[in-house]
Amino acid sequence: MNTDAGFWCVVPAAGRGSRFGADLPKQYMLVAGKPLIQWTLERLAAHPRIAGILVTLAQSDPCWDAMGLRLDKPLLRVNGGNQRADSVLAGLRGLPESVADGDFVLVHDAARPCIHPGDIDDLVERGLEAGGALLAAPLRDTLKRAAEDSRVQETESRDHRWRAMTPQFFRRGELQSALESAQRRGVAISDEAMAMEQAGFRPMLVEGREDNIKVTTPADLAIAEYLLQRE
Ligand code: CTP
Ligand code: MG
């Protein structure tokens, strides 16, 4: 197992940012003086348990080369796919051969720049024990189910409901098979844990910091800027 050498991290960054609605993909928006993806990658690379990073980029990526990013850890790039799960699968396939099937890998969205080292420590520690884990946060808001006309149909219990975040932490081979199986069955997969669940695994929910936000809209970018400037 690769516990001493550290773990590779796959970073899907091939999205278009359609909900963000800017001219460039949101991962290249400037936040506190740097492209958002640079914050994410520098934070990952600074973590002692991360051995290397593989980013998946859109084939027509407009910005990566111009950014000229250098990290003090190995940094690989491959082309992503149409859906996030396709990009993650492409990333797993592109990892160096030194990453064995039984080795654990992290998957972390480029769009989560505020990842904190302590969360990675917790995820790795609990994930190694549990055979796979993800960062998540218990739901805090009251949950409403909407009817077709946007009126409340009912209020649902918040108990035992969590919001899944990244990083997620699984064995390379198991995750790759789980994603391939979902792809063959034509099931839309929204995160790694979902693919693992469908393959019969029971990923461990590890409570992470609420400020590990995903930048989806311009309002999120403003929050990320605030958080990153404070640190
Ligand atoms: N991603 C990817 N390949 C895709 C789609 C998404 O690598 N085909 C990446 C995004 O770049 C992002 C992460 O997966 O870092 C999470 O996806 P999301 O927040 O949904 O980003 P986008 O898909 O770019 O945004 P949107 O859904 O609003 O278009
Ligand atoms: Mg998306």
Coordinates of N, CA, C and O in Angstrom, one line a residue, residues 42-221:
E42 N -2.4 24.2 -5.5 CA -1.3 24.5 -4.6 C -1.6 24.0 -3.2 O -0.7 23.5 -2.5
R43 N -2.8 24.0 -2.8 CA -3.2 23.5 -1.5 C -3.0 22.0 -1.4 O -2.6 21.4 -0.4
L44 N -3.4 21.3 -2.5 CA -3.3 19.9 -2.5 C -1.8 19.5 -2.5 O -1.3 18.7 -1.8
A45 N -1.0 20.2 -3.4 CA 0.4 19.9 -3.5 C 1.2 20.2 -2.2 O 2.2 19.5 -1.9
A46 N 0.7 21.1 -1.4 CA 1.4 21.4 -0.1 C 1.1 20.4 0.9 O 1.8 20.4 2.0
H47 N 0.2 19.5 0.7 CA -0.1 18.5 1.8 C 0.9 17.3 1.7 O 1.1 16.7 0.7
P48 N 1.5 17.0 2.9 CA 2.5 16.0 2.9 C 2.1 14.6 2.4 O 2.9 13.8 2.0
R49 N 0.8 14.3 2.5 CA 0.3 13.0 2.1 C 0.0 12.9 0.7 O -0.4 11.8 0.2
I50 N 0.1 14.0 -0.1 CA -0.2 13.9 -1.5 C 1.1 13.8 -2.3 O 2.0 14.6 -2.2
A51 N 1.2 12.7 -3.1 CA 2.4 12.4 -3.8 C 2.5 13.1 -5.2 O 3.5 13.4 -5.7
G52 N 1.3 13.2 -5.8 CA 1.3 13.8 -7.1 C -0.2 14.2 -7.5 O -1.1 13.7 -6.8
I53 N -0.3 15.0 -8.5 CA -1.6 15.5 -8.9 C -1.8 15.2 -10.4 O -0.9 15.5 -11.2
L54 N -3.0 14.7 -10.8 CA -3.3 14.6 -12.2 C -4.6 15.4 -12.4 O -5.6 15.2 -11.8
V55 N -4.5 16.4 -13.3 CA -5.7 17.2 -13.6 C -6.3 16.7 -15.0 O -5.6 16.3 -15.9
T56 N -7.6 16.7 -15.0 CA -8.3 16.4 -16.3 C -8.8 17.7 -16.8 O -9.5 18.4 -16.2
L57 N -8.5 18.0 -18.1 CA -8.8 19.3 -18.7 C -9.7 19.0 -19.9 O -9.6 18.0 -20.6
A58 N -10.5 20.0 -20.3 CA -11.3 19.9 -21.5 C -10.3 19.9 -22.7 O -9.2 20.6 -22.6
Q59 N -10.7 19.2 -23.7 CA -9.8 19.1 -24.9 C -9.4 20.5 -25.5 O -8.3 20.8 -25.9
S60 N -10.4 21.4 -25.4 CA -10.3 22.8 -25.9 C -10.0 23.8 -24.8 O -10.3 24.9 -24.9
D61 N -9.3 23.3 -23.8 CA -9.1 24.2 -22.6 C -8.4 25.5 -23.1 O -7.3 25.4 -23.7
P62 N -8.9 26.6 -22.7 CA -8.4 27.9 -23.2 C -7.3 28.5 -22.4 O -6.7 29.5 -22.8
C63 N -7.1 28.0 -21.2 CA -6.2 28.8 -20.2 C -5.1 28.0 -19.6 O -4.1 28.7 -19.1
W64 N -5.1 26.7 -19.6 CA -4.2 26.0 -18.7 C -2.7 26.3 -19.1 O -1.9 26.6 -18.2
D65 N -2.4 26.2 -20.4 CA -1.0 26.4 -20.8 C -0.5 27.8 -20.4 O 0.6 28.0 -19.9
A66 N -1.4 28.8 -20.7 CA -1.0 30.2 -20.4 C -0.7 30.4 -18.9 O 0.0 31.3 -18.6
M67 N -1.4 29.6 -18.1 CA -1.2 29.8 -16.6 C 0.3 29.5 -16.2 O 0.8 30.1 -15.2
G68 N 0.9 28.6 -16.9 CA 2.3 28.2 -16.6 C 2.5 27.8 -15.2 O 3.5 28.1 -14.6
L69 N 1.6 27.0 -14.7 CA 1.6 26.6 -13.3 C 2.8 25.6 -13.0 O 2.9 24.6 -13.7
R70 N 3.5 25.8 -11.9 CA 4.6 24.9 -11.5 C 4.3 24.5 -10.1 O 4.0 25.4 -9.2
L71 N 4.3 23.2 -9.8 CA 4.1 22.8 -8.4 C 5.4 22.0 -8.0 O 6.1 21.5 -8.9
D72 N 5.6 21.9 -6.7 CA 6.8 21.1 -6.3 C 6.5 19.6 -6.1 O 7.1 18.9 -5.4
K73 N 5.4 19.1 -6.8 CA 5.1 17.7 -6.8 C 4.8 17.4 -8.3 O 4.5 18.3 -9.1
P74 N 4.9 16.1 -8.7 CA 4.5 15.7 -10.0 C 3.1 16.2 -10.4 O 2.2 16.1 -9.6
L75 N 3.0 16.7 -11.6 CA 1.7 17.2 -12.1 C 1.5 16.7 -13.5 O 2.2 17.0 -14.4
L76 N 0.5 15.9 -13.7 CA 0.1 15.3 -15.0 C -1.2 15.9 -15.4 O -2.0 16.3 -14.6
R77 N -1.4 15.9 -16.8 CA -2.7 16.3 -17.3 C -3.2 15.3 -18.3 O -2.4 14.7 -19.1
V78 N -4.5 15.1 -18.4 CA -5.1 14.3 -19.4 C -6.4 15.0 -19.8 O -6.9 15.8 -19.1
N79 N -6.9 14.6 -21.0 CA -8.2 15.1 -21.4 C -9.3 14.5 -20.6 O -9.3 13.3 -20.4
G80 N -10.3 15.3 -20.2 CA -11.5 14.8 -19.5 C -12.5 14.4 -20.5 O -12.3 14.2 -21.7
G81 N -13.8 14.2 -19.9 CA -14.9 13.7 -20.8 C -16.1 14.6 -20.7 O -16.0 15.7 -20.1
N82 N -17.2 14.2 -21.2 CA -18.4 15.0 -21.2 C -19.0 15.2 -19.9 O -19.6 16.3 -19.6
Q83 N -19.0 14.2 -19.0 CA -19.6 14.3 -17.7 C -18.4 14.3 -16.7 O -17.4 13.7 -17.0
R84 N -18.7 14.8 -15.5 CA -17.6 14.7 -14.5 C -17.1 13.3 -14.3 O -15.9 13.1 -14.1
A85 N -18.0 12.3 -14.2 CA -17.6 10.9 -14.0 C -16.7 10.4 -15.1 O -15.7 9.7 -14.8
D86 N -16.9 10.9 -16.3 CA -16.0 10.5 -17.4 C -14.6 11.1 -17.2 O -13.6 10.5 -17.6
S87 N -14.6 12.3 -16.7 CA -13.3 13.0 -16.5 C -12.6 12.3 -15.4 O -11.3 12.1 -15.5
V88 N -13.3 11.9 -14.3 CA -12.6 11.2 -13.2 C -12.0 9.8 -13.8 O -10.9 9.5 -13.5
L89 N -12.8 9.1 -14.5 CA -12.4 7.9 -15.1 C -11.2 8.0 -16.0 O -10.2 7.3 -15.9
A90 N -11.2 9.1 -16.8 CA -10.0 9.3 -17.7 C -8.8 9.6 -16.8 O -7.7 9.2 -17.1
G91 N -9.0 10.3 -15.7 CA -7.9 10.6 -14.8 C -7.4 9.3 -14.1 O -6.1 9.2 -14.0
L92 N -8.2 8.5 -13.7 CA -7.8 7.2 -13.1 C -7.0 6.4 -14.1 O -5.9 5.8 -13.7
R93 N -7.4 6.4 -15.3 CA -6.7 5.6 -16.3 C -5.4 6.2 -16.7 O -4.4 5.6 -17.1
G94 N -5.2 7.5 -16.4 CA -4.0 8.2 -16.8 C -3.0 8.3 -15.7 O -1.9 8.8 -15.9
L95 N -3.3 7.7 -14.5 CA -2.3 7.7 -13.4 C -1.1 6.9 -13.7 O -1.2 6.0 -14.5
P96 N 0.0 7.3 -13.2 CA 1.3 6.5 -13.4 C 1.1 5.0 -13.0 O 0.3 4.7 -12.2
E97 N 1.9 4.2 -13.7 CA 1.8 2.7 -13.4 C 2.2 2.4 -12.0 O 1.8 1.4 -11.4
S98 N 3.0 3.3 -11.4 CA 3.4 3.1 -10.0 C 2.2 3.1 -9.0 O 2.3 2.6 -7.9
V99 N 1.1 3.6 -9.4 CA -0.1 3.6 -8.6 C -0.8 2.3 -8.9 O -1.4 2.1 -9.9
A100 N -0.7 1.4 -7.9 CA -1.3 0.0 -8.1 C -2.8 0.1 -7.9 O -3.4 1.0 -7.3
D101 N -3.5 -1.0 -8.4 CA -4.9 -1.1 -8.2 C -5.4 -1.0 -6.8 O -6.4 -0.4 -6.5
G102 N -4.6 -1.5 -5.9 CA -4.9 -1.5 -4.4 C -4.6 -0.2 -3.7 O -4.9 -0.1 -2.6
D103 N -3.9 0.7 -4.4 CA -3.5 1.9 -3.8 C -4.7 2.9 -3.7 O -5.5 2.9 -4.6
F104 N -4.8 3.6 -2.6 CA -5.8 4.6 -2.5 C -5.5 5.9 -3.3 O -4.3 6.3 -3.4
V105 N -6.5 6.5 -3.8 CA -6.3 7.8 -4.5 C -7.4 8.8 -4.0 O -8.4 8.4 -3.5
L106 N -7.0 10.1 -4.1 CA -8.0 11.1 -3.8 C -8.6 11.6 -5.1 O -7.9 11.6 -6.1
V107 N -9.9 12.0 -5.0 CA -10.5 12.8 -6.1 C -11.0 14.1 -5.5 O -11.7 14.0 -4.5
H108 N -10.6 15.2 -6.1 CA -11.0 16.5 -5.5 C -11.3 17.5 -6.7 O -10.5 17.7 -7.6
D109 N -12.5 18.1 -6.6 CA -12.9 19.0 -7.6 C -12.0 20.3 -7.6 O -11.8 20.9 -6.6
A110 N -11.7 20.7 -8.8 CA -10.9 21.9 -9.0 C -11.7 23.1 -8.4 O -11.1 24.1 -7.9
A111 N -13.0 23.0 -8.4 CA -13.9 24.1 -8.0 C -14.0 24.2 -6.5 O -14.8 25.0 -6.0
R112 N -13.2 23.5 -5.7 CA -13.2 23.6 -4.2 C -11.9 24.1 -3.8 O -11.0 23.3 -3.3
P113 N -11.6 25.4 -3.8 CA -10.3 25.9 -3.5 C -10.0 26.1 -2.1 O -8.8 26.3 -1.7
C114 N -11.0 26.0 -1.2 CA -10.8 26.2 0.2 C -10.5 25.0 1.0 O -10.5 25.0 2.3
I115 N -10.1 23.9 0.4 CA -9.8 22.7 1.1 C -8.7 22.9 2.1 O -7.7 23.5 1.9
H116 N -9.0 22.3 3.3 CA -8.1 22.6 4.5 C -7.3 21.3 4.7 O -7.8 20.2 4.7
P117 N -6.0 21.4 5.1 CA -5.2 20.3 5.3 C -5.7 19.3 6.3 O -5.6 18.1 6.2
G118 N -6.3 19.8 7.4 CA -6.8 18.9 8.5 C -7.9 18.0 8.0 O -8.0 16.9 8.4
D119 N -8.7 18.5 7.0 CA -9.8 17.7 6.4 C -9.1 16.5 5.6 O -9.7 15.4 5.6
I120 N -8.0 16.8 4.9 CA -7.4 15.7 4.2 C -6.8 14.7 5.1 O -7.0 13.5 4.9
D121 N -6.2 15.1 6.2 CA -5.7 14.2 7.3 C -6.8 13.3 7.8 O -6.6 12.1 7.9
D122 N -8.0 13.9 8.1 CA -9.1 13.1 8.7 C -9.6 12.1 7.6 O -9.8 11.0 8.0
L123 N -9.7 12.6 6.4 CA -10.3 11.7 5.4 C -9.4 10.5 5.1 O -9.8 9.4 5.0
V124 N -8.1 10.8 5.1 CA -7.1 9.7 4.8 C -7.1 8.7 6.0 O -7.2 7.5 5.8
E125 N -7.1 9.2 7.2 CA -7.0 8.3 8.3 C -8.3 7.5 8.4 O -8.2 6.2 8.5
R126 N -9.4 8.1 8.3 CA -10.7 7.3 8.4 C -10.9 6.4 7.2 O -11.4 5.3 7.3
G127 N -10.5 7.0 6.1 CA -10.7 6.2 4.8 C -9.9 4.9 4.7 O -10.3 3.9 4.2
L128 N -8.6 5.0 5.3 CA -7.8 3.8 5.3 C -8.4 2.7 6.1 O -8.4 1.6 5.8
E129 N -8.9 3.1 7.3 CA -9.6 2.2 8.2 C -10.9 1.6 7.5 O -11.1 0.4 7.7
A130 N -11.6 2.5 6.9 CA -13.0 2.1 6.4 C -12.9 1.4 5.0 O -14.0 0.9 4.6
G131 N -11.8 1.5 4.3 CA -11.8 1.0 3.0 C -12.4 1.9 1.9 O -12.7 1.5 0.8
G132 N -12.5 3.2 2.3 CA -13.0 4.2 1.4 C -13.9 5.2 2.1 O -14.7 4.8 3.0
A133 N -13.8 6.5 1.7 CA -14.5 7.5 2.5 C -14.6 8.8 1.6 O -14.0 8.9 0.6
L134 N -15.5 9.7 2.1 CA -15.7 11.0 1.5 C -15.9 12.0 2.6 O -16.4 11.7 3.6
L135 N -15.5 13.3 2.3 CA -15.8 14.4 3.1 C -17.2 14.8 2.9 O -17.7 14.7 1.7
A136 N -17.9 15.1 3.9 CA -19.4 15.5 3.8 C -19.7 16.3 5.0 O -19.0 16.4 6.0
A137 N -20.9 17.0 4.9 CA -21.4 17.8 6.0 C -22.8 17.5 6.3 O -23.6 17.4 5.3
P138 N -23.2 17.4 7.5 CA -24.6 17.1 7.8 C -25.5 18.3 7.3 O -25.1 19.4 7.4
L139 N -26.7 18.0 6.8 CA -27.6 19.0 6.3 C -28.0 19.9 7.5 O -28.4 19.4 8.6
R140 N -28.0 21.2 7.3 CA -28.3 22.1 8.4 C -29.7 22.8 8.1 O -30.4 23.1 9.1
D141 N -30.0 23.0 6.8 CA -31.2 23.7 6.5 C -32.4 22.8 6.6 O -32.3 21.6 6.5
T142 N -33.6 23.4 6.7 CA -34.8 22.6 6.7 C -35.1 22.2 5.2 O -34.9 23.0 4.3
L143 N -35.5 20.9 5.0 CA -35.5 20.4 3.6 C -36.9 20.3 3.2 O -37.8 19.7 3.8
K144 N -37.2 20.9 2.0 CA -38.6 20.9 1.4 C -38.6 20.1 0.1 O -37.7 20.3 -0.7
R145 N -39.6 19.3 0.0 CA -39.8 18.7 -1.3 C -40.8 19.6 -2.1 O -41.9 20.0 -1.5
A146 N -40.5 20.0 -3.3 CA -41.3 20.9 -4.1 C -42.3 20.1 -5.0 O -41.9 19.0 -5.5
A147 N -43.5 20.6 -5.2 CA -44.4 20.1 -6.2 C -44.1 20.8 -7.5 O -43.2 21.7 -7.6
E148 N -44.7 20.4 -8.5 CA -44.5 20.9 -9.9 C -44.6 22.4 -9.9 O -44.0 23.1 -10.7
D149 N -45.6 23.0 -9.1 CA -45.9 24.4 -9.2 C -45.0 25.2 -8.2 O -45.4 26.3 -7.8
S150 N -44.0 24.6 -7.7 CA -43.0 25.2 -6.8 C -43.6 25.5 -5.4 O -43.0 26.1 -4.5
R151 N -44.8 25.0 -5.1 CA -45.3 25.0 -3.7 C -44.7 23.8 -3.0 O -44.4 22.8 -3.6
V152 N -44.7 24.0 -1.7 CA -44.1 22.9 -0.9 C -45.1 21.7 -0.9 O -46.3 21.9 -0.6
Q153 N -44.6 20.6 -1.2 CA -45.3 19.3 -1.1 C -45.2 18.8 0.3 O -46.2 18.4 0.9
E154 N -44.0 18.7 0.8 CA -43.8 18.3 2.2 C -42.5 18.7 2.7 O -41.6 19.1 1.9
T155 N -42.4 18.7 4.0 CA -41.1 18.9 4.7 C -40.5 17.6 5.0 O -41.1 16.7 5.6
E156 N -39.2 17.4 4.6 CA -38.6 16.1 4.8 C -37.7 16.2 6.0 O -37.1 17.2 6.3
S157 N -37.5 15.1 6.6 CA -36.6 15.0 7.7 C -35.1 15.3 7.3 O -34.7 14.8 6.2
R158 N -34.4 16.0 8.2 CA -33.0 16.3 7.9 C -32.1 15.2 8.5 O -30.9 15.1 8.3
D159 N -32.7 14.3 9.3 CA -31.9 13.3 10.0 C -31.2 12.4 9.1 O -31.8 12.0 8.1
H160 N -29.9 12.2 9.4 CA -29.1 11.2 8.6 C -28.9 11.7 7.1 O -28.6 10.9 6.3
R161 N -29.1 13.0 6.9 CA -28.9 13.5 5.5 C -27.6 14.3 5.5 O -27.5 15.2 6.3
W162 N -26.8 14.0 4.6 CA -25.5 14.7 4.5 C -25.3 15.3 3.1 O -25.8 14.7 2.1
R163 N -24.5 16.3 3.0 CA -24.1 16.9 1.7 C -22.7 16.3 1.4 O -21.8 16.5 2.1
A164 N -22.6 15.7 0.2 CA -21.3 15.1 -0.2 C -20.4 16.2 -0.7 O -20.8 17.0 -1.5
M165 N -19.1 16.1 -0.3 CA -18.1 17.1 -0.8 C -17.0 16.3 -1.4 O -17.0 15.0 -1.5
T166 N -15.9 17.0 -1.7 CA -14.7 16.3 -2.1 C -13.6 16.9 -1.2 O -13.8 18.0 -0.7
P167 N -12.4 16.2 -1.0 CA -12.0 15.0 -1.6 C -12.8 13.8 -1.2 O -13.4 13.7 -0.1
Q168 N -12.8 12.8 -2.1 CA -13.2 11.4 -1.8 C -12.0 10.5 -2.0 O -11.1 10.8 -2.8
F169 N -12.0 9.4 -1.3 CA -10.8 8.6 -1.1 C -11.1 7.1 -1.3 O -11.8 6.5 -0.4
F170 N -10.7 6.5 -2.4 CA -11.0 5.1 -2.7 C -9.8 4.4 -3.3 O -8.9 5.1 -3.7
R171 N -9.9 3.1 -3.3 CA -8.8 2.4 -4.0 C -9.0 2.6 -5.5 O -10.1 2.5 -6.1
R172 N -7.8 2.8 -6.1 CA -7.8 3.1 -7.6 C -8.6 2.1 -8.4 O -9.5 2.4 -9.2
G173 N -8.3 0.8 -8.2 CA -8.9 -0.3 -9.0 C -10.4 -0.4 -8.8 O -11.2 -0.6 -9.7
E174 N -10.8 -0.4 -7.5 CA -12.2 -0.5 -7.2 C -13.0 0.7 -7.7 O -14.1 0.5 -8.2
L175 N -12.4 1.9 -7.6 CA -13.1 3.0 -8.1 C -13.3 3.0 -9.6 O -14.3 3.3 -10.2
Q176 N -12.2 2.6 -10.3 CA -12.2 2.5 -11.7 C -13.2 1.5 -12.2 O -14.1 1.8 -13.1
S177 N -13.3 0.3 -11.6 CA -14.3 -0.7 -12.0 C -15.7 -0.1 -11.7 O -16.6 -0.4 -12.5
A178 N -15.9 0.5 -10.6 CA -17.2 1.0 -10.2 C -17.7 2.1 -11.2 O -18.9 2.1 -11.7
L179 N -16.8 2.9 -11.7 CA -17.2 4.0 -12.6 C -17.4 3.3 -14.0 O -18.3 3.7 -14.7
E180 N -16.6 2.4 -14.4 CA -16.8 1.7 -15.7 C -18.1 1.0 -15.7 O -18.8 1.0 -16.7
S181 N -18.4 0.3 -14.6 CA -19.7 -0.4 -14.5 C -20.9 0.6 -14.7 O -21.8 0.3 -15.4
A182 N -20.8 1.7 -14.0 CA -21.9 2.7 -14.1 C -22.0 3.2 -15.6 O -23.1 3.3 -16.1
Q183 N -20.9 3.4 -16.2 CA -20.8 3.9 -17.6 C -21.5 2.8 -18.5 O -22.3 3.2 -19.4
R184 N -21.1 1.6 -18.3 CA -21.7 0.5 -19.1 C -23.3 0.4 -19.0 O -24.0 0.2 -19.9
R185 N -23.7 0.7 -17.7 CA -25.1 0.6 -17.5 C -25.9 1.9 -17.8 O -27.1 2.0 -17.7
G186 N -25.1 2.9 -18.2 CA -25.7 4.2 -18.6 C -26.3 4.9 -17.4 O -27.2 5.8 -17.6
V187 N -25.7 4.7 -16.2 CA -26.2 5.4 -15.0 C -25.4 6.7 -14.9 O -24.2 6.7 -14.9
A188 N -26.2 7.8 -14.6 CA -25.5 9.1 -14.4 C -25.0 9.1 -13.0 O -25.7 8.9 -12.0
I189 N -23.7 9.4 -12.8 CA -23.0 9.3 -11.5 C -22.6 10.7 -11.1 O -21.9 11.4 -11.8
S190 N -23.0 11.1 -9.9 CA -22.7 12.5 -9.5 C -21.5 12.6 -8.7 O -20.8 13.6 -8.6
D191 N -21.1 11.5 -8.0 CA -19.8 11.5 -7.3 C -19.2 10.1 -7.2 O -19.9 9.1 -7.5
E192 N -18.0 10.0 -6.8 CA -17.3 8.7 -6.7 C -18.0 7.8 -5.8 O -18.2 6.6 -6.0
A193 N -18.5 8.3 -4.6 CA -19.1 7.5 -3.6 C -20.4 6.8 -4.2 O -20.6 5.6 -4.0
M194 N -21.1 7.5 -5.1 CA -22.3 6.9 -5.7 C -21.9 5.7 -6.5 O -22.6 4.7 -6.5
A195 N -20.9 5.8 -7.3 CA -20.4 4.7 -8.1 C -20.0 3.5 -7.2 O -20.4 2.4 -7.4
M196 N -19.3 3.8 -6.1 CA -18.9 2.8 -5.1 C -20.1 2.2 -4.5 O -20.2 0.9 -4.3
E197 N -21.1 3.0 -4.1 CA -22.3 2.4 -3.4 C -23.0 1.4 -4.4 O -23.4 0.3 -4.0
Q198 N -23.1 1.8 -5.7 CA -23.8 0.9 -6.6 C -23.0 -0.4 -6.9 O -23.5 -1.4 -7.3
A199 N -21.7 -0.3 -6.6 CA -20.8 -1.5 -6.7 C -20.8 -2.3 -5.4 O -20.1 -3.3 -5.3
G200 N -21.6 -1.9 -4.4 CA -21.8 -2.7 -3.2 C -20.9 -2.2 -2.0 O -21.0 -2.9 -1.0
F201 N -20.2 -1.2 -2.2 CA -19.4 -0.7 -1.1 C -20.2 0.3 -0.2 O -21.2 0.8 -0.6
R202 N -19.7 0.5 1.0 CA -20.4 1.4 1.9 C -19.4 2.5 2.4 O -18.8 2.4 3.5
P203 N -19.2 3.5 1.6 CA -18.2 4.6 1.9 C -18.5 5.2 3.2 O -19.7 5.5 3.6
M204 N -17.5 5.6 3.9 CA -17.6 6.2 5.2 C -17.8 7.7 5.0 O -17.0 8.4 4.3
L205 N -18.8 8.3 5.7 CA -18.9 9.8 5.7 C -18.0 10.4 6.7 O -18.2 10.0 7.9
V206 N -17.1 11.2 6.4 CA -16.2 11.9 7.3 C -16.6 13.4 7.3 O -16.6 14.1 6.3
E207 N -17.0 13.8 8.5 CA -17.5 15.2 8.6 C -16.3 16.2 8.3 O -15.3 16.2 9.0
G208 N -16.5 17.0 7.3 CA -15.5 18.0 6.9 C -16.0 19.4 7.3 O -17.1 19.7 7.7
R209 N -15.1 20.4 7.0 CA -15.4 21.8 7.3 C -16.5 22.3 6.3 O -16.4 22.0 5.1
E210 N -17.3 23.1 6.9 CA -18.4 23.7 6.1 C -17.8 24.7 5.1 O -18.5 25.1 4.1
D211 N -16.6 25.2 5.3 CA -16.1 26.2 4.4 C -15.4 25.6 3.2 O -14.8 26.3 2.4
N212 N -15.4 24.3 3.1 CA -14.9 23.6 1.9 C -15.9 23.7 0.8 O -16.5 22.8 0.3
I213 N -16.2 25.0 0.4 CA -17.4 25.2 -0.6 C -17.0 24.9 -2.0 O -15.8 25.0 -2.4
K214 N -18.0 24.5 -2.8 CA -17.8 24.4 -4.2 C -18.2 25.7 -4.9 O -19.4 26.1 -4.7
V215 N -17.4 26.2 -5.7 CA -17.8 27.4 -6.5 C -18.6 27.0 -7.6 O -18.1 26.4 -8.6
T216 N -19.9 27.4 -7.6 CA -20.8 27.1 -8.7 C -21.3 28.4 -9.3 O -21.5 28.4 -10.6
T217 N -21.5 29.4 -8.5 CA -22.1 30.7 -9.0 C -21.1 31.8 -8.7 O -20.3 31.6 -7.8
P218 N -21.4 33.0 -9.3 CA -20.5 34.1 -8.9 C -20.6 34.5 -7.4 O -19.7 34.9 -6.8
A219 N -21.8 34.2 -6.8 CA -21.9 34.5 -5.3 C -20.9 33.6 -4.5 O -20.3 34.0 -3.5
D220 N -20.8 32.3 -5.0 CA -19.8 31.4 -4.3 C -18.4 31.9 -4.5 O -17.6 31.8 -3.5
L221 N -18.1 32.5 -5.6 CA -16.8 33.0 -5.8 C -16.4 34.1 -4.8 O -15.3 34.2 -4.3

